[in-house]
PDB file of C-alpha atoms in Angstrom:
ATOM      1  CA  MET A  73     103.743   7.313  36.822  1.00  0.00           C
ATOM      2  CA  THR A  74     104.692  10.685  38.283  1.00  0.00           C
ATOM      3  CA  THR A  75     104.672  11.518  41.993  1.00  0.00           C
ATOM      4  CA  LEU A  76     101.746  13.886  41.424  1.00  0.00           C
ATOM      5  CA  ALA A  77      99.639  11.098  39.883  1.00  0.00           C
ATOM      6  CA  LYS A  78     100.537   8.737  42.748  1.00  0.00           C
ATOM      7  CA  ARG A  79      99.608  11.383  45.309  1.00  0.00           C
ATOM      8  CA  GLY A  80      96.396  12.114  43.427  1.00  0.00           C
ATOM      9  CA  LEU A  81      95.424   8.439  43.444  1.00  0.00           C
ATOM     10  CA  ALA A  82      96.241   8.175  47.169  1.00  0.00           C
ATOM     11  CA  ILE A  83      94.063  11.224  47.958  1.00  0.00           C
ATOM     12  CA  THR A  84      91.302   9.790  45.748  1.00  0.00           C
ATOM     13  CA  ALA A  85      91.438   6.523  47.742  1.00  0.00           C
ATOM     14  CA  VAL A  86      91.196   8.496  51.006  1.00  0.00           C
ATOM     15  CA  GLY A  87      88.257  10.446  49.545  1.00  0.00           C
ATOM     16  CA  LEU A  88      86.441   7.253  48.545  1.00  0.00           C
ATOM     17  CA  LEU A  89      86.975   5.751  52.021  1.00  0.00           C
ATOM     18  CA  ALA A  90      85.701   8.995  53.581  1.00  0.00           C
ATOM     19  CA  LEU A  91      82.667   8.847  51.269  1.00  0.00           C
ATOM     20  CA  ALA A  92      81.988   5.253  52.397  1.00  0.00           C
ATOM     21  CA  ALA A  93      82.117   6.471  56.015  1.00  0.00           C
ATOM     22  CA  VAL A  94      79.671   9.256  55.109  1.00  0.00           C
ATOM     23  CA  TYR A  95      77.291   6.641  53.660  1.00  0.00           C
ATOM     24  CA  VAL A  96      77.315   4.794  57.003  1.00  0.00           C
ATOM     25  CA  LEU A  97      76.926   8.047  58.963  1.00  0.00           C
ATOM     26  CA  ALA A  98      74.090   9.380  56.781  1.00  0.00           C
ATOM     27  CA  LEU A  99      72.163   6.129  56.432  1.00  0.00           C
ATOM     28  CA  ALA A 100      72.540   4.729  59.955  1.00  0.00           C
ATOM     29  CA  TYR A 101      73.228   7.638  62.293  1.00  0.00           C
ATOM     30  CA  THR A 102      71.105  10.562  61.098  1.00  0.00           C
ATOM     31  CA  PRO A 103      67.441  10.864  62.062  1.00  0.00           C
ATOM     32  CA  ILE A 104      64.665  10.328  59.505  1.00  0.00           C
ATOM     33  CA  GLU A 105      63.164  13.714  58.742  1.00  0.00           C
ATOM     34  CA  ARG A 106      59.456  13.800  59.660  1.00  0.00           C
ATOM     35  CA  ALA A 107      57.999  15.507  56.580  1.00  0.00           C
ATOM     36  CA  GLN A 108      60.190  14.086  53.782  1.00  0.00           C
ATOM     37  CA  GLY A 109      61.051  10.665  55.188  1.00  0.00           C
ATOM     38  CA  LEU A 110      63.971   8.651  53.793  1.00  0.00           C
ATOM     39  CA  PRO A 111      64.417  10.690  50.566  1.00  0.00           C
ATOM     40  CA  GLN A 112      65.653  13.586  52.738  1.00  0.00           C
ATOM     41  CA  LYS A 113      68.876  11.580  53.211  1.00  0.00           C
ATOM     42  CA  ILE A 114      69.635  12.202  49.515  1.00  0.00           C
ATOM     43  CA  PHE A 115      70.453  15.722  50.693  1.00  0.00           C
ATOM     44  CA  TYR A 116      73.757  14.459  52.227  1.00  0.00           C
ATOM     45  CA  ILE A 117      75.057  13.357  48.830  1.00  0.00           C
ATOM     46  CA  HIS A 118      73.312  15.921  46.604  1.00  0.00           C
ATOM     47  CA  VAL A 119      74.406  19.176  48.271  1.00  0.00           C
ATOM     48  CA  PRO A 120      78.142  18.258  48.442  1.00  0.00           C
ATOM     49  CA  ALA A 121      77.982  17.144  44.781  1.00  0.00           C
ATOM     50  CA  ALA A 122      76.613  20.581  43.877  1.00  0.00           C
ATOM     51  CA  TRP A 123      79.357  22.220  45.963  1.00  0.00           C
ATOM     52  CA  CYS A 124      82.114  20.229  44.211  1.00  0.00           C
ATOM     53  CA  ALA A 125      80.609  20.808  40.762  1.00  0.00           C
ATOM     54  CA  LEU A 126      80.410  24.576  41.277  1.00  0.00           C
ATOM     55  CA  LEU A 127      83.877  24.645  42.881  1.00  0.00           C
ATOM     56  CA  SER A 128      85.373  22.716  39.946  1.00  0.00           C
ATOM     57  CA  PHE A 129      83.699  24.987  37.390  1.00  0.00           C
ATOM     58  CA  SER A 130      84.964  28.029  39.325  1.00  0.00           C
ATOM     59  CA  LEU A 131      88.488  26.578  39.148  1.00  0.00           C
ATOM     60  CA  VAL A 132      88.068  26.185  35.369  1.00  0.00           C
ATOM     61  CA  GLY A 133      87.215  29.894  35.130  1.00  0.00           C
ATOM     62  CA  ILE A 134      90.063  31.019  37.414  1.00  0.00           C
ATOM     63  CA  ALA A 135      92.611  28.863  35.542  1.00  0.00           C
ATOM     64  CA  SER A 136      91.220  30.203  32.247  1.00  0.00           C
ATOM     65  CA  ILE A 137      91.678  33.825  33.329  1.00  0.00           C
ATOM     66  CA  LEU A 138      95.221  33.016  34.433  1.00  0.00           C
ATOM     67  CA  TYR A 139      95.877  31.207  31.146  1.00  0.00           C
ATOM     68  CA  LEU A 140      94.803  34.208  29.062  1.00  0.00           C
ATOM     69  CA  TRP A 141      97.082  36.377  31.192  1.00  0.00           C
ATOM     70  CA  LEU A 142     100.175  34.143  31.553  1.00  0.00           C
ATOM     71  CA  ARG A 143      99.773  31.816  28.509  1.00  0.00           C
ATOM     72  CA  ASP A 144     101.098  28.889  30.524  1.00  0.00           C
ATOM     73  CA  PRO A 145      99.846  25.623  28.913  1.00  0.00           C
ATOM     74  CA  ARG A 146      99.746  23.950  32.343  1.00  0.00           C
ATOM     75  CA  LEU A 147      96.894  26.292  33.290  1.00  0.00           C
ATOM     76  CA  ASP A 148      94.966  25.208  30.201  1.00  0.00           C
ATOM     77  CA  LEU A 149      95.522  21.572  31.150  1.00  0.00           C
ATOM     78  CA  PHE A 150      94.403  22.278  34.709  1.00  0.00           C
ATOM     79  CA  ALA A 151      91.238  24.004  33.440  1.00  0.00           C
ATOM     80  CA  GLU A 152      90.452  21.018  31.222  1.00  0.00           C
ATOM     81  CA  SER A 153      90.960  18.613  34.149  1.00  0.00           C
ATOM     82  CA  ALA A 154      88.753  20.709  36.457  1.00  0.00           C
ATOM     83  CA  ALA A 155      86.013  20.772  33.786  1.00  0.00           C
ATOM     84  CA  ASN A 156      86.066  16.969  33.555  1.00  0.00           C
ATOM     85  CA  VAL A 157      85.921  16.524  37.326  1.00  0.00           C
ATOM     86  CA  GLY A 158      83.153  19.156  37.517  1.00  0.00           C
ATOM     87  CA  LEU A 159      81.119  17.228  34.948  1.00  0.00           C
ATOM     88  CA  ALA A 160      81.362  14.034  37.037  1.00  0.00           C
ATOM     89  CA  PHE A 161      80.065  15.860  40.129  1.00  0.00           C
ATOM     90  CA  SER A 162      77.398  17.621  38.027  1.00  0.00           C
ATOM     91  CA  LEU A 163      76.182  14.241  36.875  1.00  0.00           C
ATOM     92  CA  VAL A 164      75.785  13.193  40.521  1.00  0.00           C
ATOM     93  CA  MET A 165      73.980  16.467  41.276  1.00  0.00           C
ATOM     94  CA  LEU A 166      71.657  16.155  38.263  1.00  0.00           C
ATOM     95  CA  THR A 167      70.706  12.538  38.995  1.00  0.00           C
ATOM     96  CA  THR A 168      70.319  12.711  42.787  1.00  0.00           C
ATOM     97  CA  GLY A 169      68.245  15.930  42.526  1.00  0.00           C
ATOM     98  CA  PRO A 170      65.392  14.351  40.522  1.00  0.00           C
ATOM     99  CA  LEU A 171      65.598  11.215  42.718  1.00  0.00           C
ATOM    100  CA  TRP A 172      64.789  13.523  45.652  1.00  0.00           C
ATOM    101  CA  GLY A 173      62.294  15.626  43.680  1.00  0.00           C
ATOM    102  CA  LYS A 174      60.069  12.757  42.592  1.00  0.00           C
ATOM    103  CA  PRO A 175      58.983  11.567  46.068  1.00  0.00           C
ATOM    104  CA  VAL A 176      59.078  15.036  47.688  1.00  0.00           C
ATOM    105  CA  TRP A 177      57.796  17.390  44.933  1.00  0.00           C
ATOM    106  CA  GLY A 178      55.882  14.718  43.014  1.00  0.00           C
ATOM    107  CA  THR A 179      57.871  15.369  39.829  1.00  0.00           C
ATOM    108  CA  TRP A 180      61.307  14.391  38.513  1.00  0.00           C
ATOM    109  CA  TRP A 181      61.992  17.806  37.031  1.00  0.00           C
ATOM    110  CA  THR A 182      60.578  21.301  36.846  1.00  0.00           C
ATOM    111  CA  TRP A 183      61.795  24.105  34.601  1.00  0.00           C
ATOM    112  CA  ASP A 184      62.364  26.620  37.379  1.00  0.00           C
ATOM    113  CA  ALA A 185      65.317  28.987  37.486  1.00  0.00           C
ATOM    114  CA  ARG A 186      67.687  26.970  39.711  1.00  0.00           C
ATOM    115  CA  LEU A 187      67.247  23.689  37.875  1.00  0.00           C
ATOM    116  CA  THR A 188      67.270  25.240  34.413  1.00  0.00           C
ATOM    117  CA  PHE A 189      70.432  27.292  34.985  1.00  0.00           C
ATOM    118  CA  THR A 190      72.165  24.309  36.606  1.00  0.00           C
ATOM    119  CA  LEU A 191      71.352  22.208  33.543  1.00  0.00           C
ATOM    120  CA  PHE A 192      72.544  25.060  31.321  1.00  0.00           C
ATOM    121  CA  LEU A 193      75.854  25.162  33.229  1.00  0.00           C
ATOM    122  CA  PHE A 194      76.215  21.397  32.769  1.00  0.00           C
ATOM    123  CA  PHE A 195      75.628  21.666  29.016  1.00  0.00           C
ATOM    124  CA  LEU A 196      78.011  24.614  28.817  1.00  0.00           C
ATOM    125  CA  PHE A 197      80.796  22.370  30.108  1.00  0.00           C
ATOM    126  CA  VAL A 198      79.693  19.500  27.873  1.00  0.00           C
ATOM    127  CA  GLY A 199      80.140  22.063  25.081  1.00  0.00           C
ATOM    128  CA  TYR A 200      83.531  22.983  26.578  1.00  0.00           C
ATOM    129  CA  ARG A 201      84.630  19.352  26.150  1.00  0.00           C
ATOM    130  CA  ALA A 202      83.219  19.181  22.632  1.00  0.00           C
ATOM    131  CA  LEU A 203      85.032  22.408  21.719  1.00  0.00           C
ATOM    132  CA  ARG A 204      88.327  21.005  22.977  1.00  0.00           C
ATOM    133  CA  SER A 205      87.858  17.882  20.866  1.00  0.00           C
ATOM    134  CA  ALA A 206      86.925  19.893  17.786  1.00  0.00           C
ATOM    135  CA  VAL A 207      89.782  22.428  17.702  1.00  0.00           C
ATOM    136  CA  GLN A 208      93.097  20.861  16.680  1.00  0.00           C
ATOM    137  CA  ASP A 209      95.496  23.797  17.131  1.00  0.00           C
ATOM    138  CA  PRO A 210      96.607  23.760  20.824  1.00  0.00           C
ATOM    139  CA  GLY A 211      96.866  27.573  21.076  1.00  0.00           C
ATOM    140  CA  GLU A 212      93.438  28.193  19.563  1.00  0.00           C
ATOM    141  CA  ARG A 213      91.907  25.367  21.596  1.00  0.00           C
ATOM    142  CA  ALA A 214      93.248  26.830  24.828  1.00  0.00           C
ATOM    143  CA  ARG A 215      92.105  30.390  23.946  1.00  0.00           C
ATOM    144  CA  PHE A 216      88.578  29.451  22.828  1.00  0.00           C
ATOM    145  CA  SER A 217      87.969  27.120  25.738  1.00  0.00           C
ATOM    146  CA  ALA A 218      89.337  29.705  28.202  1.00  0.00           C
ATOM    147  CA  VAL A 219      86.654  32.156  27.043  1.00  0.00           C
ATOM    148  CA  LEU A 220      83.970  29.502  27.567  1.00  0.00           C
ATOM    149  CA  GLY A 221      85.464  28.603  30.967  1.00  0.00           C
ATOM    150  CA  ILE A 222      85.297  32.247  32.085  1.00  0.00           C
ATOM    151  CA  PHE A 223      81.652  32.419  30.979  1.00  0.00           C
ATOM    152  CA  GLY A 224      81.007  29.349  33.155  1.00  0.00           C
ATOM    153  CA  LEU A 225      82.681  31.060  36.120  1.00  0.00           C
ATOM    154  CA  LEU A 226      80.369  34.072  35.702  1.00  0.00           C
ATOM    155  CA  LEU A 227      77.363  31.736  35.814  1.00  0.00           C
ATOM    156  CA  VAL A 228      78.388  30.018  39.071  1.00  0.00           C
ATOM    157  CA  PRO A 229      77.347  32.789  41.534  1.00  0.00           C
ATOM    158  CA  PHE A 230      74.232  33.369  39.444  1.00  0.00           C
ATOM    159  CA  VAL A 231      73.245  29.691  39.832  1.00  0.00           C
ATOM    160  CA  HIS A 232      73.739  29.981  43.608  1.00  0.00           C
ATOM    161  CA  LEU A 233      71.634  33.169  43.779  1.00  0.00           C
ATOM    162  CA  THR A 234      68.764  31.963  41.561  1.00  0.00           C
ATOM    163  CA  VAL A 235      66.817  30.824  44.641  1.00  0.00           C
ATOM    164  CA  TYR A 236      66.830  34.440  45.873  1.00  0.00           C
ATOM    165  CA  LEU A 237      66.325  36.136  42.491  1.00  0.00           C
ATOM    166  CA  PHE A 238      63.451  33.999  41.164  1.00  0.00           C
ATOM    167  CA  ARG A 239      60.431  32.182  42.511  1.00  0.00           C
ATOM    168  CA  THR A 240      61.635  28.599  42.562  1.00  0.00           C
ATOM    169  CA  LEU A 241      60.646  25.214  43.974  1.00  0.00           C
ATOM    170  CA  HIS A 242      64.252  24.497  44.924  1.00  0.00           C
ATOM    171  CA  PRO A 243      64.917  24.918  48.667  1.00  0.00           C
ATOM    172  CA  GLN A 244      66.926  27.987  49.727  1.00  0.00           C
ATOM    173  CA  PRO A 245      70.455  27.479  51.089  1.00  0.00           C
ATOM    174  CA  ILE A 246      70.482  26.222  54.674  1.00  0.00           C
ATOM    175  CA  VAL A 247      74.236  26.361  55.304  1.00  0.00           C
ATOM    176  CA  LEU A 248      75.783  28.858  52.839  1.00  0.00           C
ATOM    177  CA  LYS A 249      73.602  31.826  53.801  1.00  0.00           C
ATOM    178  CA  PRO A 250      74.077  35.095  55.702  1.00  0.00           C
ATOM    179  CA  SER A 251      72.500  33.784  58.956  1.00  0.00           C
ATOM    180  CA  ALA A 252      73.480  30.666  60.944  1.00  0.00           C
ATOM    181  CA  PRO A 253      72.805  27.215  59.397  1.00  0.00           C
ATOM    182  CA  SER A 254      69.204  26.124  60.056  1.00  0.00           C
ATOM    183  CA  LEU A 255      69.730  22.393  60.493  1.00  0.00           C
ATOM    184  CA  PRO A 256      69.616  20.119  63.555  1.00  0.00           C
ATOM    185  CA  GLY A 257      73.073  19.239  64.943  1.00  0.00           C
ATOM    186  CA  GLU A 258      73.175  15.585  63.783  1.00  0.00           C
ATOM    187  CA  MET A 259      72.119  16.509  60.244  1.00  0.00           C
ATOM    188  CA  LEU A 260      74.559  19.421  60.082  1.00  0.00           C
ATOM    189  CA  ARG A 261      77.446  17.233  61.249  1.00  0.00           C
ATOM    190  CA  ALA A 262      76.625  14.598  58.604  1.00  0.00           C
ATOM    191  CA  LEU A 263      76.400  17.270  55.915  1.00  0.00           C
ATOM    192  CA  LEU A 264      79.727  18.839  56.943  1.00  0.00           C
ATOM    193  CA  ALA A 265      81.373  15.388  57.012  1.00  0.00           C
ATOM    194  CA  SER A 266      80.017  14.738  53.534  1.00  0.00           C
ATOM    195  CA  LEU A 267      81.238  18.117  52.298  1.00  0.00           C
ATOM    196  CA  GLY A 268      84.696  17.253  53.659  1.00  0.00           C
ATOM    197  CA  ALA A 269      84.729  13.775  52.064  1.00  0.00           C
ATOM    198  CA  TYR A 270      83.534  15.090  48.695  1.00  0.00           C
ATOM    199  CA  THR A 271      86.111  17.898  48.734  1.00  0.00           C
ATOM    200  CA  ILE A 272      88.955  15.434  49.448  1.00  0.00           C
ATOM    201  CA  LEU A 273      87.677  13.196  46.654  1.00  0.00           C
ATOM    202  CA  MET A 274      87.417  16.159  44.294  1.00  0.00           C
ATOM    203  CA  ALA A 275      90.986  17.234  45.093  1.00  0.00           C
ATOM    204  CA  GLY A 276      92.244  13.681  44.502  1.00  0.00           C
ATOM    205  CA  LEU A 277      90.398  13.265  41.206  1.00  0.00           C
ATOM    206  CA  LEU A 278      91.522  16.689  39.977  1.00  0.00           C
ATOM    207  CA  MET A 279      95.147  16.060  40.921  1.00  0.00           C
ATOM    208  CA  THR A 280      95.125  12.636  39.226  1.00  0.00           C
ATOM    209  CA  ARG A 281      93.327  13.869  36.107  1.00  0.00           C
ATOM    210  CA  TYR A 282      95.753  16.782  35.736  1.00  0.00           C
ATOM    211  CA  ALA A 283      98.849  14.613  36.336  1.00  0.00           C
ATOM    212  CA  LEU A 284      97.686  12.005  33.807  1.00  0.00           C
ATOM    213  CA  ALA A 285      96.832  14.645  31.191  1.00  0.00           C
ATOM    214  CA  ARG A 286     100.295  16.156  31.682  1.00  0.00           C
ATOM    215  CA  ASP A 287     101.976  12.720  31.437  1.00  0.00           C
ATOM    216  CA  GLU A 288     100.023  11.919  28.286  1.00  0.00           C
ATOM    217  CA  ARG A 289     100.988  15.213  26.675  1.00  0.00           C
ATOM    218  CA  GLU A 290     104.664  14.709  27.553  1.00  0.00           C
ATOM    219  CA  GLU A 291     104.478  11.185  26.115  1.00  0.00           C
ATOM    220  CA  ARG A 292     102.887  12.546  22.931  1.00  0.00           C
ATOM    221  CA  ASP A 293     105.449  15.363  22.614  1.00  0.00           C
ATOM    222  CA  ALA A 294     108.317  12.906  23.127  1.00  0.00           C
ATOM    223  CA  GLY A 295     106.886  10.508  20.550  1.00  0.00           C
TER     224      GLY A 295
ATOM    225  CA  MET B  85      54.179  17.174  48.914  1.00  0.00           C
ATOM    226  CA  PRO B  86      55.485  15.343  51.984  1.00  0.00           C
ATOM    227  CA  VAL B  87      55.930  11.597  51.873  1.00  0.00           C
ATOM    228  CA  ASP B  88      55.495   9.258  54.833  1.00  0.00           C
ATOM    229  CA  ALA B  89      58.653   8.252  56.704  1.00  0.00           C
ATOM    230  CA  ASN B  90      58.627   4.697  55.325  1.00  0.00           C
ATOM    231  CA  GLY B  91      58.066   5.712  51.696  1.00  0.00           C
ATOM    232  CA  GLY B  92      60.703   6.763  49.219  1.00  0.00           C
ATOM    233  CA  GLY B  93      63.399   4.388  50.465  1.00  0.00           C
ATOM    234  CA  GLY B  94      63.921   3.146  46.910  1.00  0.00           C
ATOM    235  CA  TYR B  95      64.705   6.667  45.689  1.00  0.00           C
ATOM    236  CA  MET B  96      67.222   7.089  48.491  1.00  0.00           C
ATOM    237  CA  VAL B  97      68.930   3.771  47.695  1.00  0.00           C
ATOM    238  CA  ALA B  98      68.969   4.604  43.979  1.00  0.00           C
ATOM    239  CA  ALA B  99      70.592   8.008  44.685  1.00  0.00           C
ATOM    240  CA  TYR B 100      73.307   6.469  46.871  1.00  0.00           C
ATOM    241  CA  VAL B 101      74.009   3.715  44.317  1.00  0.00           C
ATOM    242  CA  VAL B 102      74.150   6.159  41.385  1.00  0.00           C
ATOM    243  CA  THR B 103      76.567   8.399  43.319  1.00  0.00           C
ATOM    244  CA  ALA B 104      78.859   5.456  44.139  1.00  0.00           C
ATOM    245  CA  VAL B 105      78.785   4.249  40.536  1.00  0.00           C
ATOM    246  CA  ILE B 106      79.580   7.671  39.015  1.00  0.00           C
ATOM    247  CA  LEU B 107      82.312   8.737  41.453  1.00  0.00           C
ATOM    248  CA  GLY B 108      83.756   5.257  41.985  1.00  0.00           C
ATOM    249  CA  GLY B 109      83.627   4.605  38.240  1.00  0.00           C
ATOM    250  CA  TYR B 110      85.435   7.844  37.453  1.00  0.00           C
ATOM    251  CA  ALA B 111      88.123   7.077  40.046  1.00  0.00           C
ATOM    252  CA  LEU B 112      88.517   3.560  38.619  1.00  0.00           C
ATOM    253  CA  MET B 113      88.819   4.943  35.099  1.00  0.00           C
ATOM    254  CA  LEU B 114      91.625   7.290  36.195  1.00  0.00           C
ATOM    255  CA  TRP B 115      93.379   4.467  38.072  1.00  0.00           C
ATOM    256  CA  ARG B 116      93.298   2.239  34.971  1.00  0.00           C
ATOM    257  CA  LYS B 117      94.579   5.101  32.831  1.00  0.00           C
ATOM    258  CA  ALA B 118      97.416   5.682  35.335  1.00  0.00           C
ATOM    259  CA  LYS B 119      98.326   1.982  35.163  1.00  0.00           C
ATOM    260  CA  ARG B 120      98.319   2.080  31.366  1.00  0.00           C
ATOM    261  CA  ILE B 121     100.594   5.150  31.275  1.00  0.00           C
ATOM    262  CA  ALA B 122     102.912   3.585  33.896  1.00  0.00           C
ATOM    263  CA  SER B 123     103.203   0.354  31.891  1.00  0.00           C
ATOM    264  CA  SER B 124     104.073   2.237  28.689  1.00  0.00           C
ATOM    265  CA  GLU B 125     106.944   4.124  30.399  1.00  0.00           C
TER     266      GLU B 125
END
């Protein structure tokens, strides 16, 4: 196992421990919101999952642009790894969202702009994975998937802005917005702690996934 | 549609469990893959 994979696994372990601490903080030390009750606490794990998913998909796009420019296969491998990690966080986002929506909105899902475009982004990266499995030639695979990755990157800011551009049930941003965050101190601290824990975990998973993909490719090339 | 403060606890628990399963499961999968690659070296 390479040093990068070992470091990635170590950071992943730290991220998981930090996430466990966030669970304790969110469940035991944040107040119960008056209007939404306990389901509001889903917010502490849903918002950071969305942040990590969009960050990962942005990294796919950036690595894809760099790949098309520099033609370095490591960038293609990094983009693939970021897409996989982004899909894991998307899955968290797309399951915790409806689990909050059902008790608060009264429905699991609604086809409004934010939810629909988020689902579209998820399926775009499912398609990205399918494309990579379908194309056998490494050069073609990297080129085609880079184009799809860049398209995903273009969608990311659009997904974030859908709550401003369209009438939507989804709440507007309460932290990433032009004015100051509109959240009580205890809730904001728990959210920021969760964002930190998720980001560490994302970095660890991405590092490990990339290192393992690189090791596997080297093993394949040697064999 | 606001819910009362005692309602919806099951949804919250389900969300936290699902998150742990997905992220913990993915980390575990990578760890097992790393072990497999290390043992084949």
